[in-house]
Amino acid sequence: MKKDFRVPFLICSIAITGVILFQIFWIRNYYQITRDRFGREVNLAFEDAVKRESGLRNDSLEQSMFTFLSDTTQINIKSEKNKEGKTVYYISNVKNSLDSYSFSKDGLDFQLSSNSDNNRSKVIRAAAQTYRIDFLDRHIIRYFTQNQGKYISEKANSFRIDTARLRTLFRLELKKRDIIQSFVFNFNKEDTLSLNSWDSLAKKYTVITNAFPTYEHKKELNYISAMFTSPKGYQFSKTKYLLLGSLVLIIIVSISSFYLLRTISRQKKLSEIKNDFINNITHEFKTPIATVYNAIEALDDFNAIQDPVKTKRYLKISKRELERLSDLVNKVLNTSLYENAVDAFKIEKVDVDTIVKDIIQTHQPLSATVFNYHNLSNYHFVKGDKTHIYNGINNVIDNAVKYSEENPVVRIELLDEDSFLVISVKDNGIGIEKENLPFIFDKFYRVPSTRVKGYGLGLSYTKAIVEKHKGWYKVYSELGEGSTFSIAFPSTI
Ligand code: ADP
């Protein structure tokens, strides 16, 4: 890693690690909270279920009480107004009038003339309801009269807690609270577990609800609680989206940081390369300008204009330098224009074979390079912009000539590969080091050690043209051995 990037990389790593640690902290906290919530929710659900279950039994007991009080062979009911004018009912044992109790209720003031009074049933209904609310619902059986207490107590014993019903009710209550987890009931004679039993149970069942009283008198175990093994499933189901969200967040932050760093690094490299390019190009611009300037000055100052030989020479120099300048300007212009050139592409059927032959012909007289050209393709036409395709191929052939030193031989082949026409250019030149290979198609990039003049624009131009034509390019190179560049365009049939 480059030295400049250690600091931003370190900062990003610290930030991402921080984000991860915070997420872990919050998720752990939340996980713990869901466990507490589980405890609260199952307690509430259990209380509701127990109430509903005992409510159902109390409905039957209330009805039994009503039946019992209706029995005129067992129970006498009399009404009397007390000093405050309130109606009081005396309910007594037929066989023992001392075994009795009184009962009154706000708003209840029917006067009973005899046991067969029609209002007796209304009074009894009110008495049974009051008994239920005051005692049965609180799990108490009160002996107001001996025979009534005995009767209700026997009934209560016969309506023992129905664990099957409680189980169903409890499951429903749990479901309402999004809890689906198995449980067992535990009967205990106290409303809290003794230390010994607690130890062994707590090992297995990590969540135990409060104990609620029941009418279960058998073996004096009349408190019931529900016990759950670890609520991991519930905790996970409550935290999974949070976990997933965090994971996605962390991945997004990591990817964006990576891209950010990569973009910064690329921008930095590009700006360095651009600076180099500007330095190079201004130097290149200056030389022909200075030469032409000197030539004109010479013509002017030394009256060389009178000497046709000198004039011709100076003009020739000026023309050559201006041509070089124009060539340079064209190259720079081309580079800035080709990126948007796709709209202006003139699409036609292009004969690549002729293009390659033309390029070879322009190069041959100027260099000592030996060109070996083989057209091995069946069909050498592509669809595209002729000028751009010409320039693209020319850059590769030009480089093969430029970057060769002794006895240069350039082998050019046209091949069919799948549905592409491939132009392969092989040279025996200086080659390219592996570490530089990935960059040679970048704009303004030049292999640092190269002594050949250039601007790092040729291959980036070729790459852009190939890509705009939906083709591909590849390079194989060995330092000191030579390079093979292949560029391909979709062939038209
Ligand atoms: P330029 O030739 O103007 O420098 P290019 O974009 O054409 O720019 O090439 C980029 C770099 O790739 C060159 O600087 C050169 O070092 C290297 N290169 C390109 N073609 C070859 C080749 N055939 N042999 C060796 N090096 C090459």
XYZ file of C-alpha atoms and ligand atoms in Angstrom:
520
model
C 0.000 0.000 0.000
C 1.240 3.465 -0.818
C 2.442 5.531 2.130
C -0.124 8.305 1.483
C -2.941 5.814 1.880
C -1.980 4.422 5.237
C -3.686 7.235 7.183
C -7.072 7.255 5.367
C -7.024 3.456 5.322
C -6.355 3.382 9.066
C -9.112 5.935 9.750
C -11.597 3.957 7.642
C -10.625 0.711 9.361
C -11.024 2.301 12.810
C -14.401 3.762 11.790
C -15.663 0.440 10.446
C -14.384 -1.467 13.498
C -16.094 1.140 15.699
C -19.362 0.725 13.826
C -19.119 -3.067 14.148
C -18.345 -2.900 17.897
C -21.226 -0.504 18.528
C -23.585 -2.719 16.574
C -22.478 -5.750 18.573
C -22.986 -3.798 21.810
C -26.502 -2.638 20.903
C -27.587 -5.967 19.523
C -26.350 -7.727 22.681
C -28.248 -5.211 24.786
C -31.363 -5.673 22.740
C -30.960 -9.450 22.947
C -30.873 -9.170 26.730
C -33.895 -6.849 26.738
C -35.898 -9.336 24.678
C -35.133 -11.967 27.326
C -36.544 -9.711 30.057
C -39.494 -8.958 27.845
C -40.046 -12.665 27.345
C -40.196 -13.069 31.145
C -42.752 -10.258 31.460
C -44.868 -11.410 28.566
C -45.105 -15.043 29.687
C -46.082 -13.886 33.191
C -48.879 -11.728 31.836
C -49.996 -14.468 29.481
C -49.956 -17.034 32.274
C -51.926 -14.790 34.630
C -54.569 -14.241 31.949
C -54.738 -17.944 31.129
C -55.057 -18.953 34.800
C -57.777 -16.338 35.298
C -59.676 -17.534 32.264
C -59.347 -21.160 33.300
C -60.502 -20.522 36.878
C -63.192 -18.174 35.518
C -64.655 -21.102 33.589
C -64.665 -23.257 36.720
C -66.155 -20.438 38.773
C -68.978 -20.112 36.263
C -69.927 -23.692 37.163
C -69.474 -23.079 40.896
C -71.632 -19.951 40.745
C -74.295 -22.002 38.997
C -74.006 -24.726 41.693
C -74.391 -22.087 44.380
C -77.538 -20.844 42.660
C -78.931 -24.387 42.471
C -78.102 -25.007 46.116
C -79.736 -21.773 47.345
C -82.815 -22.496 45.221
C -83.405 -25.722 47.154
C -86.165 -24.748 49.628
C -85.739 -28.049 51.515
C -82.243 -26.907 52.519
C -82.326 -23.109 52.578
C -84.662 -20.526 54.031
C -84.493 -16.916 52.878
C -86.206 -14.050 54.666
C -86.076 -10.323 53.993
C -86.151 -7.520 56.530
C -85.605 -3.785 56.425
C -82.951 -2.583 58.842
C -82.813 0.736 60.691
C -81.368 2.555 57.679
C -84.239 1.233 55.568
C -81.965 -1.135 53.629
C -83.310 -4.602 52.749
C -81.306 -7.382 54.404
C -81.761 -11.055 53.455
C -81.309 -13.806 56.049
C -80.179 -17.064 54.519
C -80.372 -19.974 56.901
C -80.166 -23.748 57.114
C -83.718 -25.195 57.122
C -82.635 -27.829 59.647
C -80.815 -25.402 61.922
C -81.997 -21.799 61.863
C -78.950 -20.689 63.873
C -76.702 -21.735 61.015
C -77.365 -18.567 59.009
C -75.961 -15.388 57.567
C -77.275 -12.100 56.296
C -76.682 -10.529 52.920
C -77.551 -7.235 51.312
C -76.679 -5.540 48.090
C -77.077 -1.946 46.921
C -80.152 -1.596 44.752
C -81.504 -5.009 45.744
C -84.675 -4.510 47.792
C -87.240 -7.164 46.853
C -89.329 -8.142 49.871
C -89.786 -11.897 50.152
C -93.079 -12.929 51.694
C -92.398 -16.668 51.549
C -89.918 -19.221 50.210
C -92.004 -19.562 47.088
C -91.858 -15.832 46.316
C -91.086 -15.179 42.664
C -88.372 -12.682 43.562
C -86.458 -15.334 45.495
C -84.583 -16.420 42.381
C -83.452 -12.827 41.705
C -82.139 -12.550 45.266
C -80.385 -15.922 44.962
C -78.787 -14.901 41.631
C -77.443 -11.740 43.304
C -76.209 -13.757 46.313
C -74.403 -16.274 44.070
C -72.815 -13.486 42.009
C -71.624 -11.620 45.104
C -70.209 -14.853 46.579
C -68.354 -15.496 43.344
C -66.841 -12.035 43.131
C -65.969 -11.761 46.815
C -64.659 -15.283 47.375
C -64.528 -17.725 44.472
C -62.615 -15.352 42.203
C -60.093 -14.960 45.014
C -59.867 -18.743 45.407
C -61.555 -18.724 48.790
C -64.427 -20.971 49.896
C -66.240 -19.332 52.730
C -68.473 -21.352 55.054
C -71.395 -18.953 55.605
C -73.632 -21.820 56.603
C -72.291 -25.285 57.280
C -74.319 -27.072 54.626
C -73.669 -24.396 51.966
C -69.918 -24.284 52.675
C -69.697 -28.073 52.572
C -71.627 -28.215 49.311
C -69.509 -25.579 47.531
C -66.308 -27.064 48.886
C -67.225 -30.491 47.487
C -68.154 -28.947 44.167
C -64.896 -26.991 44.057
C -63.037 -30.223 44.615
C -64.840 -31.853 41.754
C -64.009 -28.906 39.453
C -60.292 -29.226 39.865
C -57.894 -27.333 37.729
C -58.009 -28.676 34.219
C -54.391 -28.545 32.995
C -55.376 -29.564 29.468
C -57.722 -26.585 29.252
C -55.168 -24.305 30.904
C -52.554 -25.466 28.418
C -54.757 -24.530 25.451
C -55.682 -21.182 26.976
C -52.068 -20.435 27.836
C -50.945 -21.318 24.311
C -53.535 -18.911 22.902
C -52.387 -16.145 25.233
C -48.759 -16.772 24.269
C -49.612 -16.734 20.582
C -51.287 -13.345 21.021
C -47.917 -12.156 22.249
C -45.946 -13.744 19.394
C -44.497 -16.465 21.594
C -44.448 -20.011 20.342
C -42.477 -22.061 22.793
C -43.105 -25.238 24.753
C -43.552 -25.159 28.531
C -44.364 -27.384 31.473
C -46.562 -26.709 34.523
C -45.284 -26.999 38.008
C -47.476 -27.470 41.114
C -46.178 -26.286 44.401
C -47.634 -25.959 47.856
C -46.132 -22.488 48.349
C -46.414 -19.551 46.011
C -42.619 -19.503 45.790
C -40.354 -22.459 45.097
C -38.174 -23.734 47.893
C -34.446 -23.208 47.446
C -33.705 -26.873 46.823
C -36.277 -27.403 44.162
C -35.454 -24.024 42.674
C -31.823 -24.955 42.121
C -32.516 -28.097 40.168
C -35.390 -26.562 38.182
C -33.612 -23.315 37.396
C -30.841 -25.284 35.746
C -33.221 -26.739 33.233
C -35.902 -24.061 33.034
C -34.399 -20.596 32.862
C -37.746 -18.781 32.845
C -40.338 -19.627 35.508
C -43.526 -17.590 35.854
C -45.117 -16.369 39.066
C -47.203 -19.008 40.847
C -50.996 -18.608 40.905
C -53.371 -20.325 43.362
C -55.734 -23.025 42.165
C -58.351 -25.242 43.849
C -56.059 -28.185 43.554
C -55.893 -29.525 47.086
C -54.463 -32.887 46.272
C -51.181 -33.346 48.087
C -51.564 -29.702 49.079
C -50.019 -28.636 45.803
C -52.275 -25.726 45.052
C -50.048 -23.174 43.337
C -49.275 -23.486 39.659
C -46.554 -21.896 37.558
C -45.305 -22.410 34.009
C -41.681 -23.128 33.201
C -39.740 -22.528 29.996
C -36.343 -23.649 28.816
C -34.073 -20.936 27.399
C -36.035 -18.471 25.208
C -33.256 -18.303 22.575
C -35.672 -18.935 19.722
C -37.872 -16.026 20.796
C -34.867 -13.770 21.337
C -33.473 -14.632 17.942
C -36.807 -14.100 16.189
C -37.037 -10.634 17.776
C -33.438 -9.655 16.961
C -32.990 -11.250 13.551
C -34.096 -8.202 11.523
C -31.910 -5.940 13.618
C -29.029 -8.326 13.055
C -29.680 -8.484 9.337
C -30.015 -4.695 9.130
C -26.709 -4.221 10.943
C -24.995 -6.708 8.713
C -26.269 -4.972 5.583
C -25.216 -1.610 7.044
C -21.726 -2.859 7.838
C -21.352 -4.353 4.375
C -22.544 -1.106 2.743
C -20.192 1.010 4.868
C -17.258 -1.308 4.086
C -17.953 -1.380 0.359
C -18.460 2.375 0.134
C -15.260 3.033 2.109
C -13.390 0.697 -0.193
C -14.740 2.473 -3.278
C -14.030 5.854 -1.750
C -10.417 4.952 -1.086
C -10.043 3.421 -4.526
C -11.532 6.481 -6.213
C -9.279 8.816 -4.238
C -6.266 6.708 -5.138
C -7.235 6.711 -8.832
C -7.893 10.419 -8.856
C -4.542 11.044 -7.270
C -2.761 8.876 -9.804
C -4.657 10.549 -12.632
C -3.726 14.010 -11.424
C -0.048 12.984 -11.201
C -0.184 11.535 -14.695
C -1.957 14.658 -15.992
C 0.698 16.897 -14.503
C 3.382 14.808 -16.191
C 1.478 15.024 -19.450
C 1.126 18.810 -19.254
C 4.843 19.139 -18.556
C 5.675 16.884 -21.503
C 3.278 18.453 -23.930
C 4.260 22.041 -23.158
C 7.829 21.044 -23.767
C 6.800 19.405 -27.032
C 4.851 22.501 -28.047
C 7.705 24.805 -27.204
C 10.290 23.090 -29.429
C 8.535 23.544 -32.826
C 7.365 27.040 -31.859
C 10.934 28.037 -30.965
C 12.316 26.457 -34.149
C 9.796 28.227 -36.402
C 10.342 31.460 -34.526
C 14.096 31.197 -35.029
C 13.701 30.367 -38.713
C 11.469 33.401 -39.294
C 13.814 35.602 -37.301
C 16.748 34.371 -39.356
C 14.884 35.134 -42.583
C 14.054 38.572 -41.311
C 17.304 39.557 -39.611
C 19.972 38.280 -41.953
C 18.237 39.113 -45.130
C 18.220 35.423 -45.897
C 15.165 36.045 -48.007
C 17.550 37.142 -50.775
C 19.123 33.688 -50.657
C 16.604 31.291 -52.208
C 18.460 28.168 -51.008
C 18.478 29.347 -47.396
C 14.894 30.578 -47.656
C 13.797 27.223 -48.951
C 15.629 25.437 -46.157
C 14.154 27.646 -43.454
C 10.682 27.338 -44.914
C 11.095 23.561 -45.081
C 12.136 23.467 -41.451
C 9.176 25.688 -40.498
C 6.765 23.546 -42.483
C 8.033 20.336 -40.877
C 7.836 21.823 -37.400
C 4.345 23.221 -38.008
C 3.255 19.819 -39.263
C 4.591 18.280 -36.075
C 2.739 20.897 -34.060
C -0.465 20.281 -35.967
C -0.051 16.550 -35.495
C 0.377 17.105 -31.781
C -2.668 19.353 -31.544
C -4.690 16.757 -33.446
C -3.649 14.030 -31.061
C -4.679 16.056 -28.009
C -7.928 17.117 -29.656
C -8.712 13.548 -30.651
C -8.221 12.397 -27.109
C -10.639 14.896 -25.666
C -13.132 14.343 -28.454
C -13.291 10.561 -28.817
C -15.052 10.144 -25.506
C -18.092 11.937 -26.887
C -17.528 10.832 -30.436
C -19.924 7.928 -30.402
C -22.822 10.126 -31.540
C -20.781 11.349 -34.459
C -19.716 7.833 -35.517
C -20.262 7.180 -39.158
C -21.240 3.525 -39.183
C -20.394 1.641 -42.349
C -18.967 -1.666 -43.524
C -15.239 -1.433 -42.909
C -12.670 -3.564 -44.681
C -10.049 -4.274 -42.029
C -7.743 -6.097 -44.442
C -7.359 -2.950 -46.560
C -6.844 -0.817 -43.465
C -3.992 -3.031 -42.219
C -2.362 -3.032 -45.667
C -2.627 0.797 -45.816
C -1.053 1.188 -42.389
C 1.819 -1.132 -43.310
C 2.381 0.826 -46.491
C 2.655 4.132 -44.645
C 5.087 2.698 -42.109
C 7.304 0.608 -44.353
C 9.247 3.340 -46.204
C 10.044 5.160 -42.918
C 11.455 2.320 -40.821
C 13.676 -0.707 -40.931
C 10.850 -2.838 -39.563
C 9.998 -6.091 -41.319
C 6.227 -6.525 -41.533
C 4.759 -10.029 -41.791
C 1.097 -9.801 -42.547
C -1.232 -12.834 -42.670
C -4.922 -12.596 -43.202
C -6.183 -15.868 -41.694
C -9.785 -14.776 -41.388
C -12.633 -15.940 -43.590
C -14.367 -12.636 -43.470
C -12.482 -9.418 -42.773
C -15.271 -6.870 -42.561
C -16.630 -5.154 -39.470
C -19.324 -2.582 -38.874
C -18.127 0.738 -37.485
C -16.480 4.099 -38.013
C -13.671 3.667 -40.536
C -11.484 6.562 -39.383
C -11.632 5.597 -35.731
C -10.988 1.919 -36.498
C -8.044 2.933 -38.669
C -6.603 5.098 -35.870
C -7.196 2.387 -33.267
C -5.306 -0.261 -35.273
C -2.663 2.233 -36.307
C -1.809 3.072 -32.688
C -1.052 -0.574 -31.935
C 1.069 -1.088 -35.069
C 2.777 2.254 -34.491
C 3.699 1.182 -30.945
C 5.037 -2.175 -32.207
C 7.403 -0.224 -34.461
C 8.216 2.469 -31.850
C 8.996 0.115 -28.984
C 11.289 -2.218 -30.953
C 15.040 -1.724 -30.971
C 17.161 -4.082 -33.095
C 16.035 -6.000 -36.180
C 12.404 -5.237 -35.587
C 9.939 -7.771 -36.950
C 6.224 -7.093 -36.603
C 3.830 -9.937 -37.311
C 0.245 -8.951 -37.969
C -2.569 -11.459 -38.248
C -6.272 -11.219 -38.942
C -8.176 -14.080 -37.246
C -11.742 -15.196 -36.638
C -12.529 -15.853 -33.004
C -16.138 -16.703 -32.202
C -18.038 -13.830 -33.729
C -15.131 -11.389 -33.594
C -12.533 -10.331 -36.097
C -9.222 -10.188 -34.209
C -6.268 -8.059 -35.244
C -3.170 -9.486 -33.555
C 0.071 -7.452 -33.610
C 3.200 -9.214 -32.367
C 6.571 -7.494 -32.009
C 10.040 -8.530 -30.836
C 10.559 -5.234 -29.030
C 11.390 -4.147 -25.510
C 8.286 -5.672 -23.869
C 6.474 -4.434 -20.780
C 6.995 -5.351 -17.129
C 4.131 -7.303 -15.525
C 3.503 -4.614 -12.906
C 2.995 -1.930 -15.587
C 0.729 -3.992 -17.819
C -2.575 -3.167 -16.053
C -2.091 0.561 -16.641
C -0.940 0.852 -20.243
C -4.498 1.370 -21.508
C -5.078 4.238 -19.027
C -5.189 7.757 -20.351
C -1.823 9.572 -20.121
C -0.066 6.507 -18.749
C 3.455 5.833 -19.930
C 5.790 3.140 -18.684
C 8.116 5.219 -16.485
C 11.400 3.824 -17.860
C 10.569 4.329 -21.545
C 12.904 6.558 -23.525
C 10.670 6.674 -26.613
C 8.715 9.922 -26.954
C 4.970 9.800 -26.506
C 1.994 11.115 -24.512
C 0.327 7.992 -23.167
C -2.750 8.565 -25.320
C -2.513 5.982 -28.096
C -3.638 2.855 -26.256
C -6.326 4.663 -24.231
C -7.726 5.886 -27.558
C -7.619 2.360 -29.011
C -9.304 0.959 -25.889
C -12.095 3.548 -26.066
C -12.722 2.857 -29.751
C -12.754 -0.914 -29.263
C -15.181 -0.596 -26.347
C -17.452 1.763 -28.271
C -17.639 -0.876 -30.998
C -18.454 -3.550 -28.364
C -15.208 -5.362 -29.038
C -12.398 -6.431 -26.716
C -8.644 -6.054 -26.323
C -5.882 -7.998 -24.617
C -2.143 -7.903 -24.311
C 0.561 -10.411 -23.637
C 4.064 -9.131 -22.993
C 7.429 -10.364 -21.722
C 10.102 -7.834 -20.769
C 12.954 -7.941 -23.300
C 11.111 -10.454 -25.487
C 8.312 -8.517 -27.098
C 4.573 -7.978 -26.901
C 1.416 -9.204 -28.591
C -1.565 -6.882 -28.684
C -4.920 -8.223 -29.834
C -7.894 -6.037 -30.547
C -11.210 -7.391 -31.716
C -14.362 -6.009 -33.295
C -17.642 -7.879 -33.731
C -17.591 -9.186 -37.275
C -20.531 -8.441 -39.562
C -21.937 -11.229 -41.668
P 2.675 6.358 -25.887
O 3.187 5.319 -26.845
O 2.346 7.624 -26.554
O 3.525 6.519 -24.705
P 0.480 4.532 -25.547
O -0.832 4.722 -24.844
O 0.419 4.140 -26.974
O 1.281 5.868 -25.320
O 1.242 3.439 -24.744
C 1.361 3.473 -23.351
C 2.645 2.836 -22.867
O 2.618 1.446 -23.127
C 3.847 3.354 -23.577
O 4.431 4.414 -22.872
C 4.789 2.153 -23.625
O 5.652 2.178 -22.513
C 3.901 0.961 -23.517
N 3.763 0.229 -24.767
C 2.743 0.319 -25.646
N 2.930 -0.535 -26.694
C 4.082 -1.183 -26.453
C 4.834 -2.188 -27.166
N 4.413 -2.719 -28.349
N 6.011 -2.619 -26.620
C 6.441 -2.113 -25.444
N 5.783 -1.160 -24.722
C 4.637 -0.686 -25.246
